[in-house]
């Protein structure tokens, strides 16, 4: 089944779910849960469109890259991409960065390299300039995707639920035109699995999961930052490795154990670094709110000179004032 058709179905299911929730939920519930469907706006639609463009670029370039190099090498490159996301987060949104955050990013890259050390390879028969360009585009579009979500959220003031709505609204026509131009829509319509309940239930279930993933992505970035979202994406391989060992009896190798250990350490360091930055930011805000304003040096000097004339000068200052007044009266 073509990936573009699956995305088309997922976006359609997302829109259907949003409209169903909007119809059955009361206004009080929608306001308290922030599930109110925003009014359609052309400006908001256009501002959200780059998010879908970066996302589709990321998927298409990733598909080309995976045909040329191993999945492990792509994973290592994606972890290197987190550095660019962190830099963009700093320059675009002023997200504070400490040495601990940088150290956590380096640990995550090291963990990905250790975990993929046995499987890093390049297919020399297929790897060429196109593959190198595709990998570069994939890394850049991955970083731009997370940053663009944050930027679009700031410009449109949408809630995570509103972001989910506009994301599906903008992605649906793009996916439809893509599948129509490539002929994949006709393949999807004539697919024999559409008449099988098991296939349809799997397709609908994947669409429901896609709805949840999309909402959680927008919620994560709006509540934290693109850097945190990138770190969470890099760290999700750790529970997958643990589940593979526990549920599927995958072999326990030294690289895999090191990958899990270093990856967990990177997550702990990053969480500690962000907690310290948050504490420092809160302390700075408290100091700004409770601190007293200081007078300029020139004002302090003038004030001291004036007081010295009145106090230190004794009666001369008062006599001068009295004599001046007497002259004016006379």
mmCIF file of C-alpha atoms in Angstrom:
data_model
loop_
_atom_site.group_PDB
_atom_site.id
_atom_site.type_symbol
_atom_site.label_atom_id
_atom_site.label_comp_id
_atom_site.label_asym_id
_atom_site.label_seq_id
_atom_site.Cartn_x
_atom_site.Cartn_y
_atom_site.Cartn_z
ATOM 1 C CA UNK A 1 0.000 0.000 0.000
ATOM 2 C CA UNK A 2 1.564 3.379 -0.987
ATOM 3 C CA UNK A 3 2.675 5.525 1.947
ATOM 4 C CA UNK A 4 1.045 8.635 0.477
ATOM 5 C CA UNK A 5 -2.330 6.855 0.422
ATOM 6 C CA UNK A 6 -1.914 5.800 4.040
ATOM 7 C CA UNK A 7 -1.179 9.422 4.956
ATOM 8 C CA UNK A 8 -4.238 10.551 3.019
ATOM 9 C CA UNK A 9 -6.449 8.131 4.953
ATOM 10 C CA UNK A 10 -4.884 9.156 8.276
ATOM 11 C CA UNK A 11 -5.516 12.844 7.635
ATOM 12 C CA UNK A 12 -9.109 12.158 6.575
ATOM 13 C CA UNK A 13 -9.701 10.092 9.722
ATOM 14 C CA UNK A 14 -8.210 12.907 11.810
ATOM 15 C CA UNK A 15 -10.617 15.435 10.307
ATOM 16 C CA UNK A 16 -13.567 13.086 10.831
ATOM 17 C CA UNK A 17 -12.599 12.534 14.483
ATOM 18 C CA UNK A 18 -12.244 16.256 15.113
ATOM 19 C CA UNK A 19 -15.663 17.000 13.623
ATOM 20 C CA UNK A 20 -17.244 14.135 15.607
ATOM 21 C CA UNK A 21 -15.745 15.431 18.875
ATOM 22 C CA UNK A 22 -16.901 18.930 17.989
ATOM 23 C CA UNK A 23 -20.458 17.646 17.482
ATOM 24 C CA UNK A 24 -20.832 15.428 20.557
ATOM 25 C CA UNK A 25 -18.865 17.366 23.194
ATOM 26 C CA UNK A 26 -20.403 20.247 25.090
ATOM 27 C CA UNK A 27 -18.973 23.746 24.926
ATOM 28 C CA UNK A 28 -17.878 23.514 28.561
ATOM 29 C CA UNK A 29 -15.939 20.313 27.909
ATOM 30 C CA UNK A 30 -14.334 21.682 24.760
ATOM 31 C CA UNK A 31 -13.252 24.841 26.552
ATOM 32 C CA UNK A 32 -11.883 23.025 29.587
ATOM 33 C CA UNK A 33 -10.002 20.448 27.489
ATOM 34 C CA UNK A 34 -9.022 23.039 24.846
ATOM 35 C CA UNK A 35 -10.625 20.945 22.112
ATOM 36 C CA UNK A 36 -12.518 23.710 20.389
ATOM 37 C CA UNK A 37 -12.174 23.669 16.602
ATOM 38 C CA UNK A 38 -10.778 27.032 15.481
ATOM 39 C CA UNK A 39 -12.570 28.982 12.780
ATOM 40 C CA UNK A 40 -11.087 28.508 9.327
ATOM 41 C CA UNK A 41 -8.758 31.274 8.241
ATOM 42 C CA UNK A 42 -6.822 31.548 4.992
ATOM 43 C CA UNK A 43 -3.994 33.318 6.812
ATOM 44 C CA UNK A 44 -3.705 30.515 9.379
ATOM 45 C CA UNK A 45 -3.869 27.908 6.619
ATOM 46 C CA UNK A 46 -1.009 29.574 4.725
ATOM 47 C CA UNK A 47 1.079 29.996 7.889
ATOM 48 C CA UNK A 48 0.676 26.302 8.691
ATOM 49 C CA UNK A 49 1.415 25.075 5.153
ATOM 50 C CA UNK A 50 5.248 25.094 5.558
ATOM 51 C CA UNK A 51 4.921 22.518 8.355
ATOM 52 C CA UNK A 52 3.369 20.036 5.923
ATOM 53 C CA UNK A 53 5.903 20.861 3.217
ATOM 54 C CA UNK A 54 8.824 20.145 5.559
ATOM 55 C CA UNK A 55 7.129 16.978 6.785
ATOM 56 C CA UNK A 56 6.573 15.600 3.288
ATOM 57 C CA UNK A 57 10.128 16.557 2.303
ATOM 58 C CA UNK A 58 11.393 14.691 5.350
ATOM 59 C CA UNK A 59 9.422 11.556 4.443
ATOM 60 C CA UNK A 60 10.334 11.546 0.755
ATOM 61 C CA UNK A 61 14.050 12.220 1.305
ATOM 62 C CA UNK A 62 14.110 9.611 4.073
ATOM 63 C CA UNK A 63 12.600 7.033 1.710
ATOM 64 C CA UNK A 64 15.351 7.705 -0.846
ATOM 65 C CA UNK A 65 18.069 7.632 1.812
ATOM 66 C CA UNK A 66 16.969 4.296 3.284
ATOM 67 C CA UNK A 67 17.349 2.689 -0.149
ATOM 68 C CA UNK A 68 21.004 3.731 -0.243
ATOM 69 C CA UNK A 69 22.345 3.394 3.317
ATOM 70 C CA UNK A 70 21.573 1.406 6.441
ATOM 71 C CA UNK A 71 18.909 2.384 8.958
ATOM 72 C CA UNK A 72 21.581 2.651 11.670
ATOM 73 C CA UNK A 73 23.576 5.212 9.714
ATOM 74 C CA UNK A 74 20.439 7.272 9.158
ATOM 75 C CA UNK A 75 19.740 7.081 12.914
ATOM 76 C CA UNK A 76 23.209 8.420 13.724
ATOM 77 C CA UNK A 77 22.787 11.279 11.245
ATOM 78 C CA UNK A 78 19.376 12.104 12.723
ATOM 79 C CA UNK A 79 20.989 12.441 16.153
ATOM 80 C CA UNK A 80 23.578 14.809 14.695
ATOM 81 C CA UNK A 81 20.655 16.808 13.306
ATOM 82 C CA UNK A 82 19.573 17.531 16.892
ATOM 83 C CA UNK A 83 22.548 19.879 17.160
ATOM 84 C CA UNK A 84 21.148 22.002 14.312
ATOM 85 C CA UNK A 85 17.724 21.954 15.969
ATOM 86 C CA UNK A 86 19.257 23.206 19.208
ATOM 87 C CA UNK A 87 21.097 26.017 17.404
ATOM 88 C CA UNK A 88 17.928 27.032 15.548
ATOM 89 C CA UNK A 89 15.953 26.915 18.782
ATOM 90 C CA UNK A 90 18.483 29.274 20.365
ATOM 91 C CA UNK A 91 18.618 31.835 17.556
ATOM 92 C CA UNK A 92 14.942 31.792 16.558
ATOM 93 C CA UNK A 93 13.214 31.509 19.937
ATOM 94 C CA UNK A 94 15.893 32.448 22.474
ATOM 95 C CA UNK A 95 15.863 29.015 24.120
ATOM 96 C CA UNK A 96 18.697 28.979 26.692
ATOM 97 C CA UNK A 97 21.499 26.482 26.136
ATOM 98 C CA UNK A 98 23.986 25.350 28.754
ATOM 99 C CA UNK A 99 27.065 23.162 28.564
ATOM 100 C CA UNK A 100 25.056 20.354 30.151
ATOM 101 C CA UNK A 101 22.557 20.470 27.277
ATOM 102 C CA UNK A 102 25.390 20.283 24.728
ATOM 103 C CA UNK A 103 26.961 17.430 26.697
ATOM 104 C CA UNK A 104 23.638 15.543 26.671
ATOM 105 C CA UNK A 105 23.388 15.968 22.882
ATOM 106 C CA UNK A 106 26.925 14.625 22.435
ATOM 107 C CA UNK A 107 26.107 11.649 24.651
ATOM 108 C CA UNK A 108 23.029 10.882 22.563
ATOM 109 C CA UNK A 109 25.091 10.963 19.357
ATOM 110 C CA UNK A 110 27.665 8.673 20.985
ATOM 111 C CA UNK A 111 24.929 6.287 22.098
ATOM 112 C CA UNK A 112 23.488 6.119 18.574
ATOM 113 C CA UNK A 113 26.938 5.430 17.129
ATOM 114 C CA UNK A 114 27.647 2.676 19.659
ATOM 115 C CA UNK A 115 24.283 1.034 19.057
ATOM 116 C CA UNK A 116 24.763 1.113 15.282
ATOM 117 C CA UNK A 117 28.480 0.274 15.187
ATOM 118 C CA UNK A 118 27.842 -3.281 13.974
ATOM 119 C CA UNK A 119 25.478 -2.226 11.201
ATOM 120 C CA UNK A 120 27.031 0.955 9.795
ATOM 121 C CA UNK A 121 27.567 0.480 6.101
ATOM 122 C CA UNK A 122 27.098 2.194 2.775
ATOM 123 C CA UNK A 123 26.047 0.341 -0.325
ATOM 124 C CA UNK A 124 28.836 1.395 -2.693
ATOM 125 C CA UNK A 125 26.879 0.170 -5.692
ATOM 126 C CA UNK A 126 23.945 2.475 -4.931
ATOM 127 C CA UNK A 127 25.409 5.328 -2.887
ATOM 128 C CA UNK A 128 26.057 8.370 -5.056
ATOM 129 C CA UNK A 129 25.610 12.123 -5.094
ATOM 130 C CA UNK A 130 21.827 11.704 -5.097
ATOM 131 C CA UNK A 131 21.979 9.656 -1.898
ATOM 132 C CA UNK A 132 24.259 12.198 -0.226
ATOM 133 C CA UNK A 133 21.938 15.047 -1.206
ATOM 134 C CA UNK A 134 18.893 13.074 -0.045
ATOM 135 C CA UNK A 135 20.473 12.410 3.360
ATOM 136 C CA UNK A 136 21.420 16.082 3.745
ATOM 137 C CA UNK A 137 17.926 17.206 2.756
ATOM 138 C CA UNK A 138 16.412 14.684 5.167
ATOM 139 C CA UNK A 139 18.478 15.951 8.090
ATOM 140 C CA UNK A 140 17.774 19.610 7.332
ATOM 141 C CA UNK A 141 14.052 19.064 6.765
ATOM 142 C CA UNK A 142 13.831 17.078 10.016
ATOM 143 C CA UNK A 143 15.336 19.988 11.922
ATOM 144 C CA UNK A 144 13.228 22.538 10.027
ATOM 145 C CA UNK A 145 10.049 20.551 10.737
ATOM 146 C CA UNK A 146 10.316 20.896 14.505
ATOM 147 C CA UNK A 147 11.378 24.537 14.340
ATOM 148 C CA UNK A 148 8.615 25.424 11.878
ATOM 149 C CA UNK A 149 5.967 23.899 14.155
ATOM 150 C CA UNK A 150 7.063 26.206 16.969
ATOM 151 C CA UNK A 151 7.173 29.209 14.650
ATOM 152 C CA UNK A 152 3.721 28.477 13.206
ATOM 153 C CA UNK A 153 2.310 28.000 16.698
ATOM 154 C CA UNK A 154 3.630 31.399 17.748
ATOM 155 C CA UNK A 155 2.260 33.145 14.655
ATOM 156 C CA UNK A 156 -1.164 31.485 14.634
ATOM 157 C CA UNK A 157 -1.678 31.204 18.437
ATOM 158 C CA UNK A 158 -3.236 27.764 17.895
ATOM 159 C CA UNK A 159 -3.665 25.219 20.652
ATOM 160 C CA UNK A 160 -2.243 21.708 20.109
ATOM 161 C CA UNK A 161 -5.746 20.573 19.129
ATOM 162 C CA UNK A 162 -6.049 23.450 16.669
ATOM 163 C CA UNK A 163 -2.619 22.546 15.272
ATOM 164 C CA UNK A 164 -3.833 18.979 14.716
ATOM 165 C CA UNK A 165 -6.874 20.292 12.867
ATOM 166 C CA UNK A 166 -4.996 22.658 10.567
ATOM 167 C CA UNK A 167 -2.240 20.111 9.984
ATOM 168 C CA UNK A 168 -4.743 17.563 8.675
ATOM 169 C CA UNK A 169 -6.587 20.270 6.774
ATOM 170 C CA UNK A 170 -3.436 21.377 4.955
ATOM 171 C CA UNK A 171 -2.023 17.876 4.419
ATOM 172 C CA UNK A 172 -5.170 16.353 2.903
ATOM 173 C CA UNK A 173 -5.167 18.278 -0.420
ATOM 174 C CA UNK A 174 -1.392 17.861 -0.744
ATOM 175 C CA UNK A 175 -1.598 14.083 -0.286
ATOM 176 C CA UNK A 176 -4.592 13.862 -2.602
ATOM 177 C CA UNK A 177 -2.847 15.740 -5.419
ATOM 178 C CA UNK A 178 0.312 13.684 -4.877
ATOM 179 C CA UNK A 179 -1.471 10.335 -5.087
ATOM 180 C CA UNK A 180 -3.513 11.537 -8.056
ATOM 181 C CA UNK A 181 -0.462 12.699 -10.037
ATOM 182 C CA UNK A 182 1.560 9.536 -9.364
ATOM 183 C CA UNK A 183 -1.268 7.108 -10.023
ATOM 184 C CA UNK A 184 -1.075 5.725 -6.489
ATOM 185 C CA UNK A 185 -4.675 6.702 -5.781
ATOM 186 C CA UNK A 186 -5.896 4.296 -8.462
ATOM 187 C CA UNK A 187 -3.719 1.555 -6.982
ATOM 188 C CA UNK A 188 -5.201 2.223 -3.564
ATOM 189 C CA UNK A 189 -8.807 2.130 -4.819
ATOM 190 C CA UNK A 190 -8.232 -1.195 -6.587
ATOM 191 C CA UNK A 191 -6.361 -2.733 -3.652
ATOM 192 C CA UNK A 192 -7.951 -6.102 -2.731
ATOM 193 C CA UNK A 193 -7.429 -5.483 0.995
ATOM 194 C CA UNK A 194 -10.122 -2.796 1.054
ATOM 195 C CA UNK A 195 -12.741 -5.549 1.039
ATOM 196 C CA UNK A 196 -11.158 -7.398 3.976
ATOM 197 C CA UNK A 197 -12.325 -6.395 7.486
ATOM 198 C CA UNK A 198 -8.947 -7.236 9.015
ATOM 199 C CA UNK A 199 -7.108 -4.945 6.598
ATOM 200 C CA UNK A 200 -9.595 -2.115 7.090
ATOM 201 C CA UNK A 201 -9.447 -2.417 10.880
ATOM 202 C CA UNK A 202 -5.643 -2.246 10.741
ATOM 203 C CA UNK A 203 -5.800 0.826 8.503
ATOM 204 C CA UNK A 204 -8.290 2.576 10.800
ATOM 205 C CA UNK A 205 -6.266 1.630 13.885
ATOM 206 C CA UNK A 206 -3.105 3.078 12.355
ATOM 207 C CA UNK A 207 -5.051 6.257 11.570
ATOM 208 C CA UNK A 208 -6.222 6.529 15.186
ATOM 209 C CA UNK A 209 -2.636 6.059 16.378
ATOM 210 C CA UNK A 210 -1.529 8.695 13.869
ATOM 211 C CA UNK A 211 -4.065 11.117 15.316
ATOM 212 C CA UNK A 212 -2.658 10.554 18.790
ATOM 213 C CA UNK A 213 0.946 10.899 17.640
ATOM 214 C CA UNK A 214 0.240 14.137 15.780
ATOM 215 C CA UNK A 215 -1.543 15.674 18.751
ATOM 216 C CA UNK A 216 1.237 14.628 21.148
ATOM 217 C CA UNK A 217 3.915 16.134 18.872
ATOM 218 C CA UNK A 218 2.196 19.529 18.794
ATOM 219 C CA UNK A 219 1.516 19.367 22.513
ATOM 220 C CA UNK A 220 5.155 18.488 23.295
ATOM 221 C CA UNK A 221 6.586 21.335 21.206
ATOM 222 C CA UNK A 222 4.090 23.916 22.504
ATOM 223 C CA UNK A 223 4.750 22.916 26.132
ATOM 224 C CA UNK A 224 8.536 22.569 25.834
ATOM 225 C CA UNK A 225 10.743 23.338 22.823
ATOM 226 C CA UNK A 226 11.915 21.821 19.512
ATOM 227 C CA UNK A 227 15.146 20.790 21.264
ATOM 228 C CA UNK A 228 13.265 18.751 23.863
ATOM 229 C CA UNK A 229 11.123 17.223 21.110
ATOM 230 C CA UNK A 230 14.285 16.227 19.219
ATOM 231 C CA UNK A 231 15.812 14.692 22.342
ATOM 232 C CA UNK A 232 12.642 12.707 23.031
ATOM 233 C CA UNK A 233 12.704 11.460 19.443
ATOM 234 C CA UNK A 234 16.307 10.360 19.859
ATOM 235 C CA UNK A 235 15.639 8.689 23.214
ATOM 236 C CA UNK A 236 12.641 6.653 22.043
ATOM 237 C CA UNK A 237 15.004 4.038 20.607
ATOM 238 C CA UNK A 238 16.010 3.069 24.146
ATOM 239 C CA UNK A 239 12.630 1.608 25.247
ATOM 240 C CA UNK A 240 12.352 -0.020 21.814
ATOM 241 C CA UNK A 241 15.652 -1.815 22.422
ATOM 242 C CA UNK A 242 14.503 -2.894 25.872
ATOM 243 C CA UNK A 243 11.196 -4.167 24.514
ATOM 244 C CA UNK A 244 13.060 -6.058 21.794
ATOM 245 C CA UNK A 245 15.135 -7.838 24.432
ATOM 246 C CA UNK A 246 12.213 -8.588 26.751
ATOM 247 C CA UNK A 247 9.418 -9.406 24.291
ATOM 248 C CA UNK A 248 11.215 -10.739 21.229
ATOM 249 C CA UNK A 249 14.275 -12.348 22.851
ATOM 250 C CA UNK A 250 16.729 -10.290 20.823
ATOM 251 C CA UNK A 251 20.380 -10.985 21.676
ATOM 252 C CA UNK A 252 21.951 -8.953 24.470
ATOM 253 C CA UNK A 253 25.167 -7.630 22.939
ATOM 254 C CA UNK A 254 27.793 -5.278 24.344
ATOM 255 C CA UNK A 255 26.947 -2.452 21.854
ATOM 256 C CA UNK A 256 23.264 -2.735 22.712
ATOM 257 C CA UNK A 257 23.906 -2.566 26.463
ATOM 258 C CA UNK A 258 26.226 0.411 26.000
ATOM 259 C CA UNK A 259 23.668 2.115 23.783
ATOM 260 C CA UNK A 260 20.948 1.764 26.424
ATOM 261 C CA UNK A 261 23.262 2.860 29.257
ATOM 262 C CA UNK A 262 24.734 5.899 27.495
ATOM 263 C CA UNK A 263 21.318 6.848 26.111
ATOM 264 C CA UNK A 264 19.754 6.761 29.566
ATOM 265 C CA UNK A 265 22.645 8.830 30.917
ATOM 266 C CA UNK A 266 22.084 11.390 28.147
ATOM 267 C CA UNK A 267 18.393 11.617 29.050
ATOM 268 C CA UNK A 268 19.195 12.131 32.738
ATOM 269 C CA UNK A 269 21.799 14.808 31.976
ATOM 270 C CA UNK A 270 19.423 16.635 29.639
ATOM 271 C CA UNK A 271 16.536 16.543 32.145
ATOM 272 C CA UNK A 272 18.838 17.844 34.884
ATOM 273 C CA UNK A 273 20.186 20.594 32.610
ATOM 274 C CA UNK A 274 16.701 21.793 31.638
ATOM 275 C CA UNK A 275 15.610 21.752 35.289
ATOM 276 C CA UNK A 276 18.572 23.946 36.248
ATOM 277 C CA UNK A 277 17.868 26.358 33.380
ATOM 278 C CA UNK A 278 14.227 26.594 34.435
ATOM 279 C CA UNK A 279 15.235 27.236 38.034
ATOM 280 C CA UNK A 280 17.685 29.964 36.986
ATOM 281 C CA UNK A 281 15.048 31.585 34.776
ATOM 282 C CA UNK A 282 12.487 31.557 37.607
ATOM 283 C CA UNK A 283 15.024 33.053 40.030
ATOM 284 C CA UNK A 284 15.901 35.795 37.538
ATOM 285 C CA UNK A 285 12.224 36.656 37.089
ATOM 286 C CA UNK A 286 11.728 36.822 40.861
ATOM 287 C CA UNK A 287 14.713 39.144 41.205
ATOM 288 C CA UNK A 288 13.332 41.404 38.489
ATOM 289 C CA UNK A 289 9.898 41.520 40.131
ATOM 290 C CA UNK A 290 11.100 42.160 43.697
ATOM 291 C CA UNK A 291 14.235 44.207 43.035
ATOM 292 C CA UNK A 292 14.348 47.989 43.649
ATOM 293 C CA UNK A 293 15.223 50.372 40.857
ATOM 294 C CA UNK A 294 18.572 52.141 41.231
ATOM 295 C CA UNK A 295 18.985 55.800 40.477
ATOM 296 C CA UNK A 296 21.452 57.001 37.857
ATOM 297 C CA UNK A 297 24.857 58.136 39.166
ATOM 298 C CA UNK A 298 24.264 61.730 38.050
ATOM 299 C CA UNK A 299 21.042 61.938 40.072
ATOM 300 C CA UNK A 300 22.798 60.582 43.153
ATOM 301 C CA UNK A 301 25.622 63.137 42.839
ATOM 302 C CA UNK A 302 23.192 66.040 42.410
ATOM 303 C CA UNK A 303 21.176 64.876 45.412
ATOM 304 C CA UNK A 304 24.285 64.654 47.602
ATOM 305 C CA UNK A 305 25.496 68.113 46.564
ATOM 306 C CA UNK A 306 22.085 69.630 47.353
ATOM 307 C CA UNK A 307 21.977 68.042 50.780
ATOM 308 C CA UNK A 308 25.473 69.215 51.587
ATOM 309 C CA UNK A 309 24.491 72.805 50.795
ATOM 310 C CA UNK A 310 21.495 72.634 53.086
ATOM 311 C CA UNK A 311 23.084 70.681 55.934
ATOM 312 C CA UNK A 312 26.808 71.185 55.715
ATOM 313 C CA UNK A 313 26.625 74.846 54.771
ATOM 314 C CA UNK A 314 24.945 75.775 58.074
ATOM 315 C CA UNK A 315 23.039 79.054 58.142
ATOM 316 C CA UNK A 316 24.811 80.466 55.102
ATOM 317 C CA UNK A 317 22.531 78.684 52.776
ATOM 318 C CA UNK A 318 19.436 79.884 54.639
ATOM 319 C CA UNK A 319 20.762 83.415 54.919
ATOM 320 C CA UNK A 320 21.385 83.499 51.201
ATOM 321 C CA UNK A 321 17.824 82.473 50.540
ATOM 322 C CA UNK A 322 16.480 85.107 52.989
ATOM 323 C CA UNK A 323 18.640 87.885 51.522
ATOM 324 C CA UNK A 324 17.507 87.073 48.033
ATOM 325 C CA UNK A 325 13.883 87.227 49.141
ATOM 326 C CA UNK A 326 14.426 90.567 50.905
ATOM 327 C CA UNK A 327 15.979 92.010 47.778
ATOM 328 C CA UNK A 328 13.001 90.907 45.701
ATOM 329 C CA UNK A 329 10.567 92.461 48.239
ATOM 330 C CA UNK A 330 12.463 95.738 48.317
#
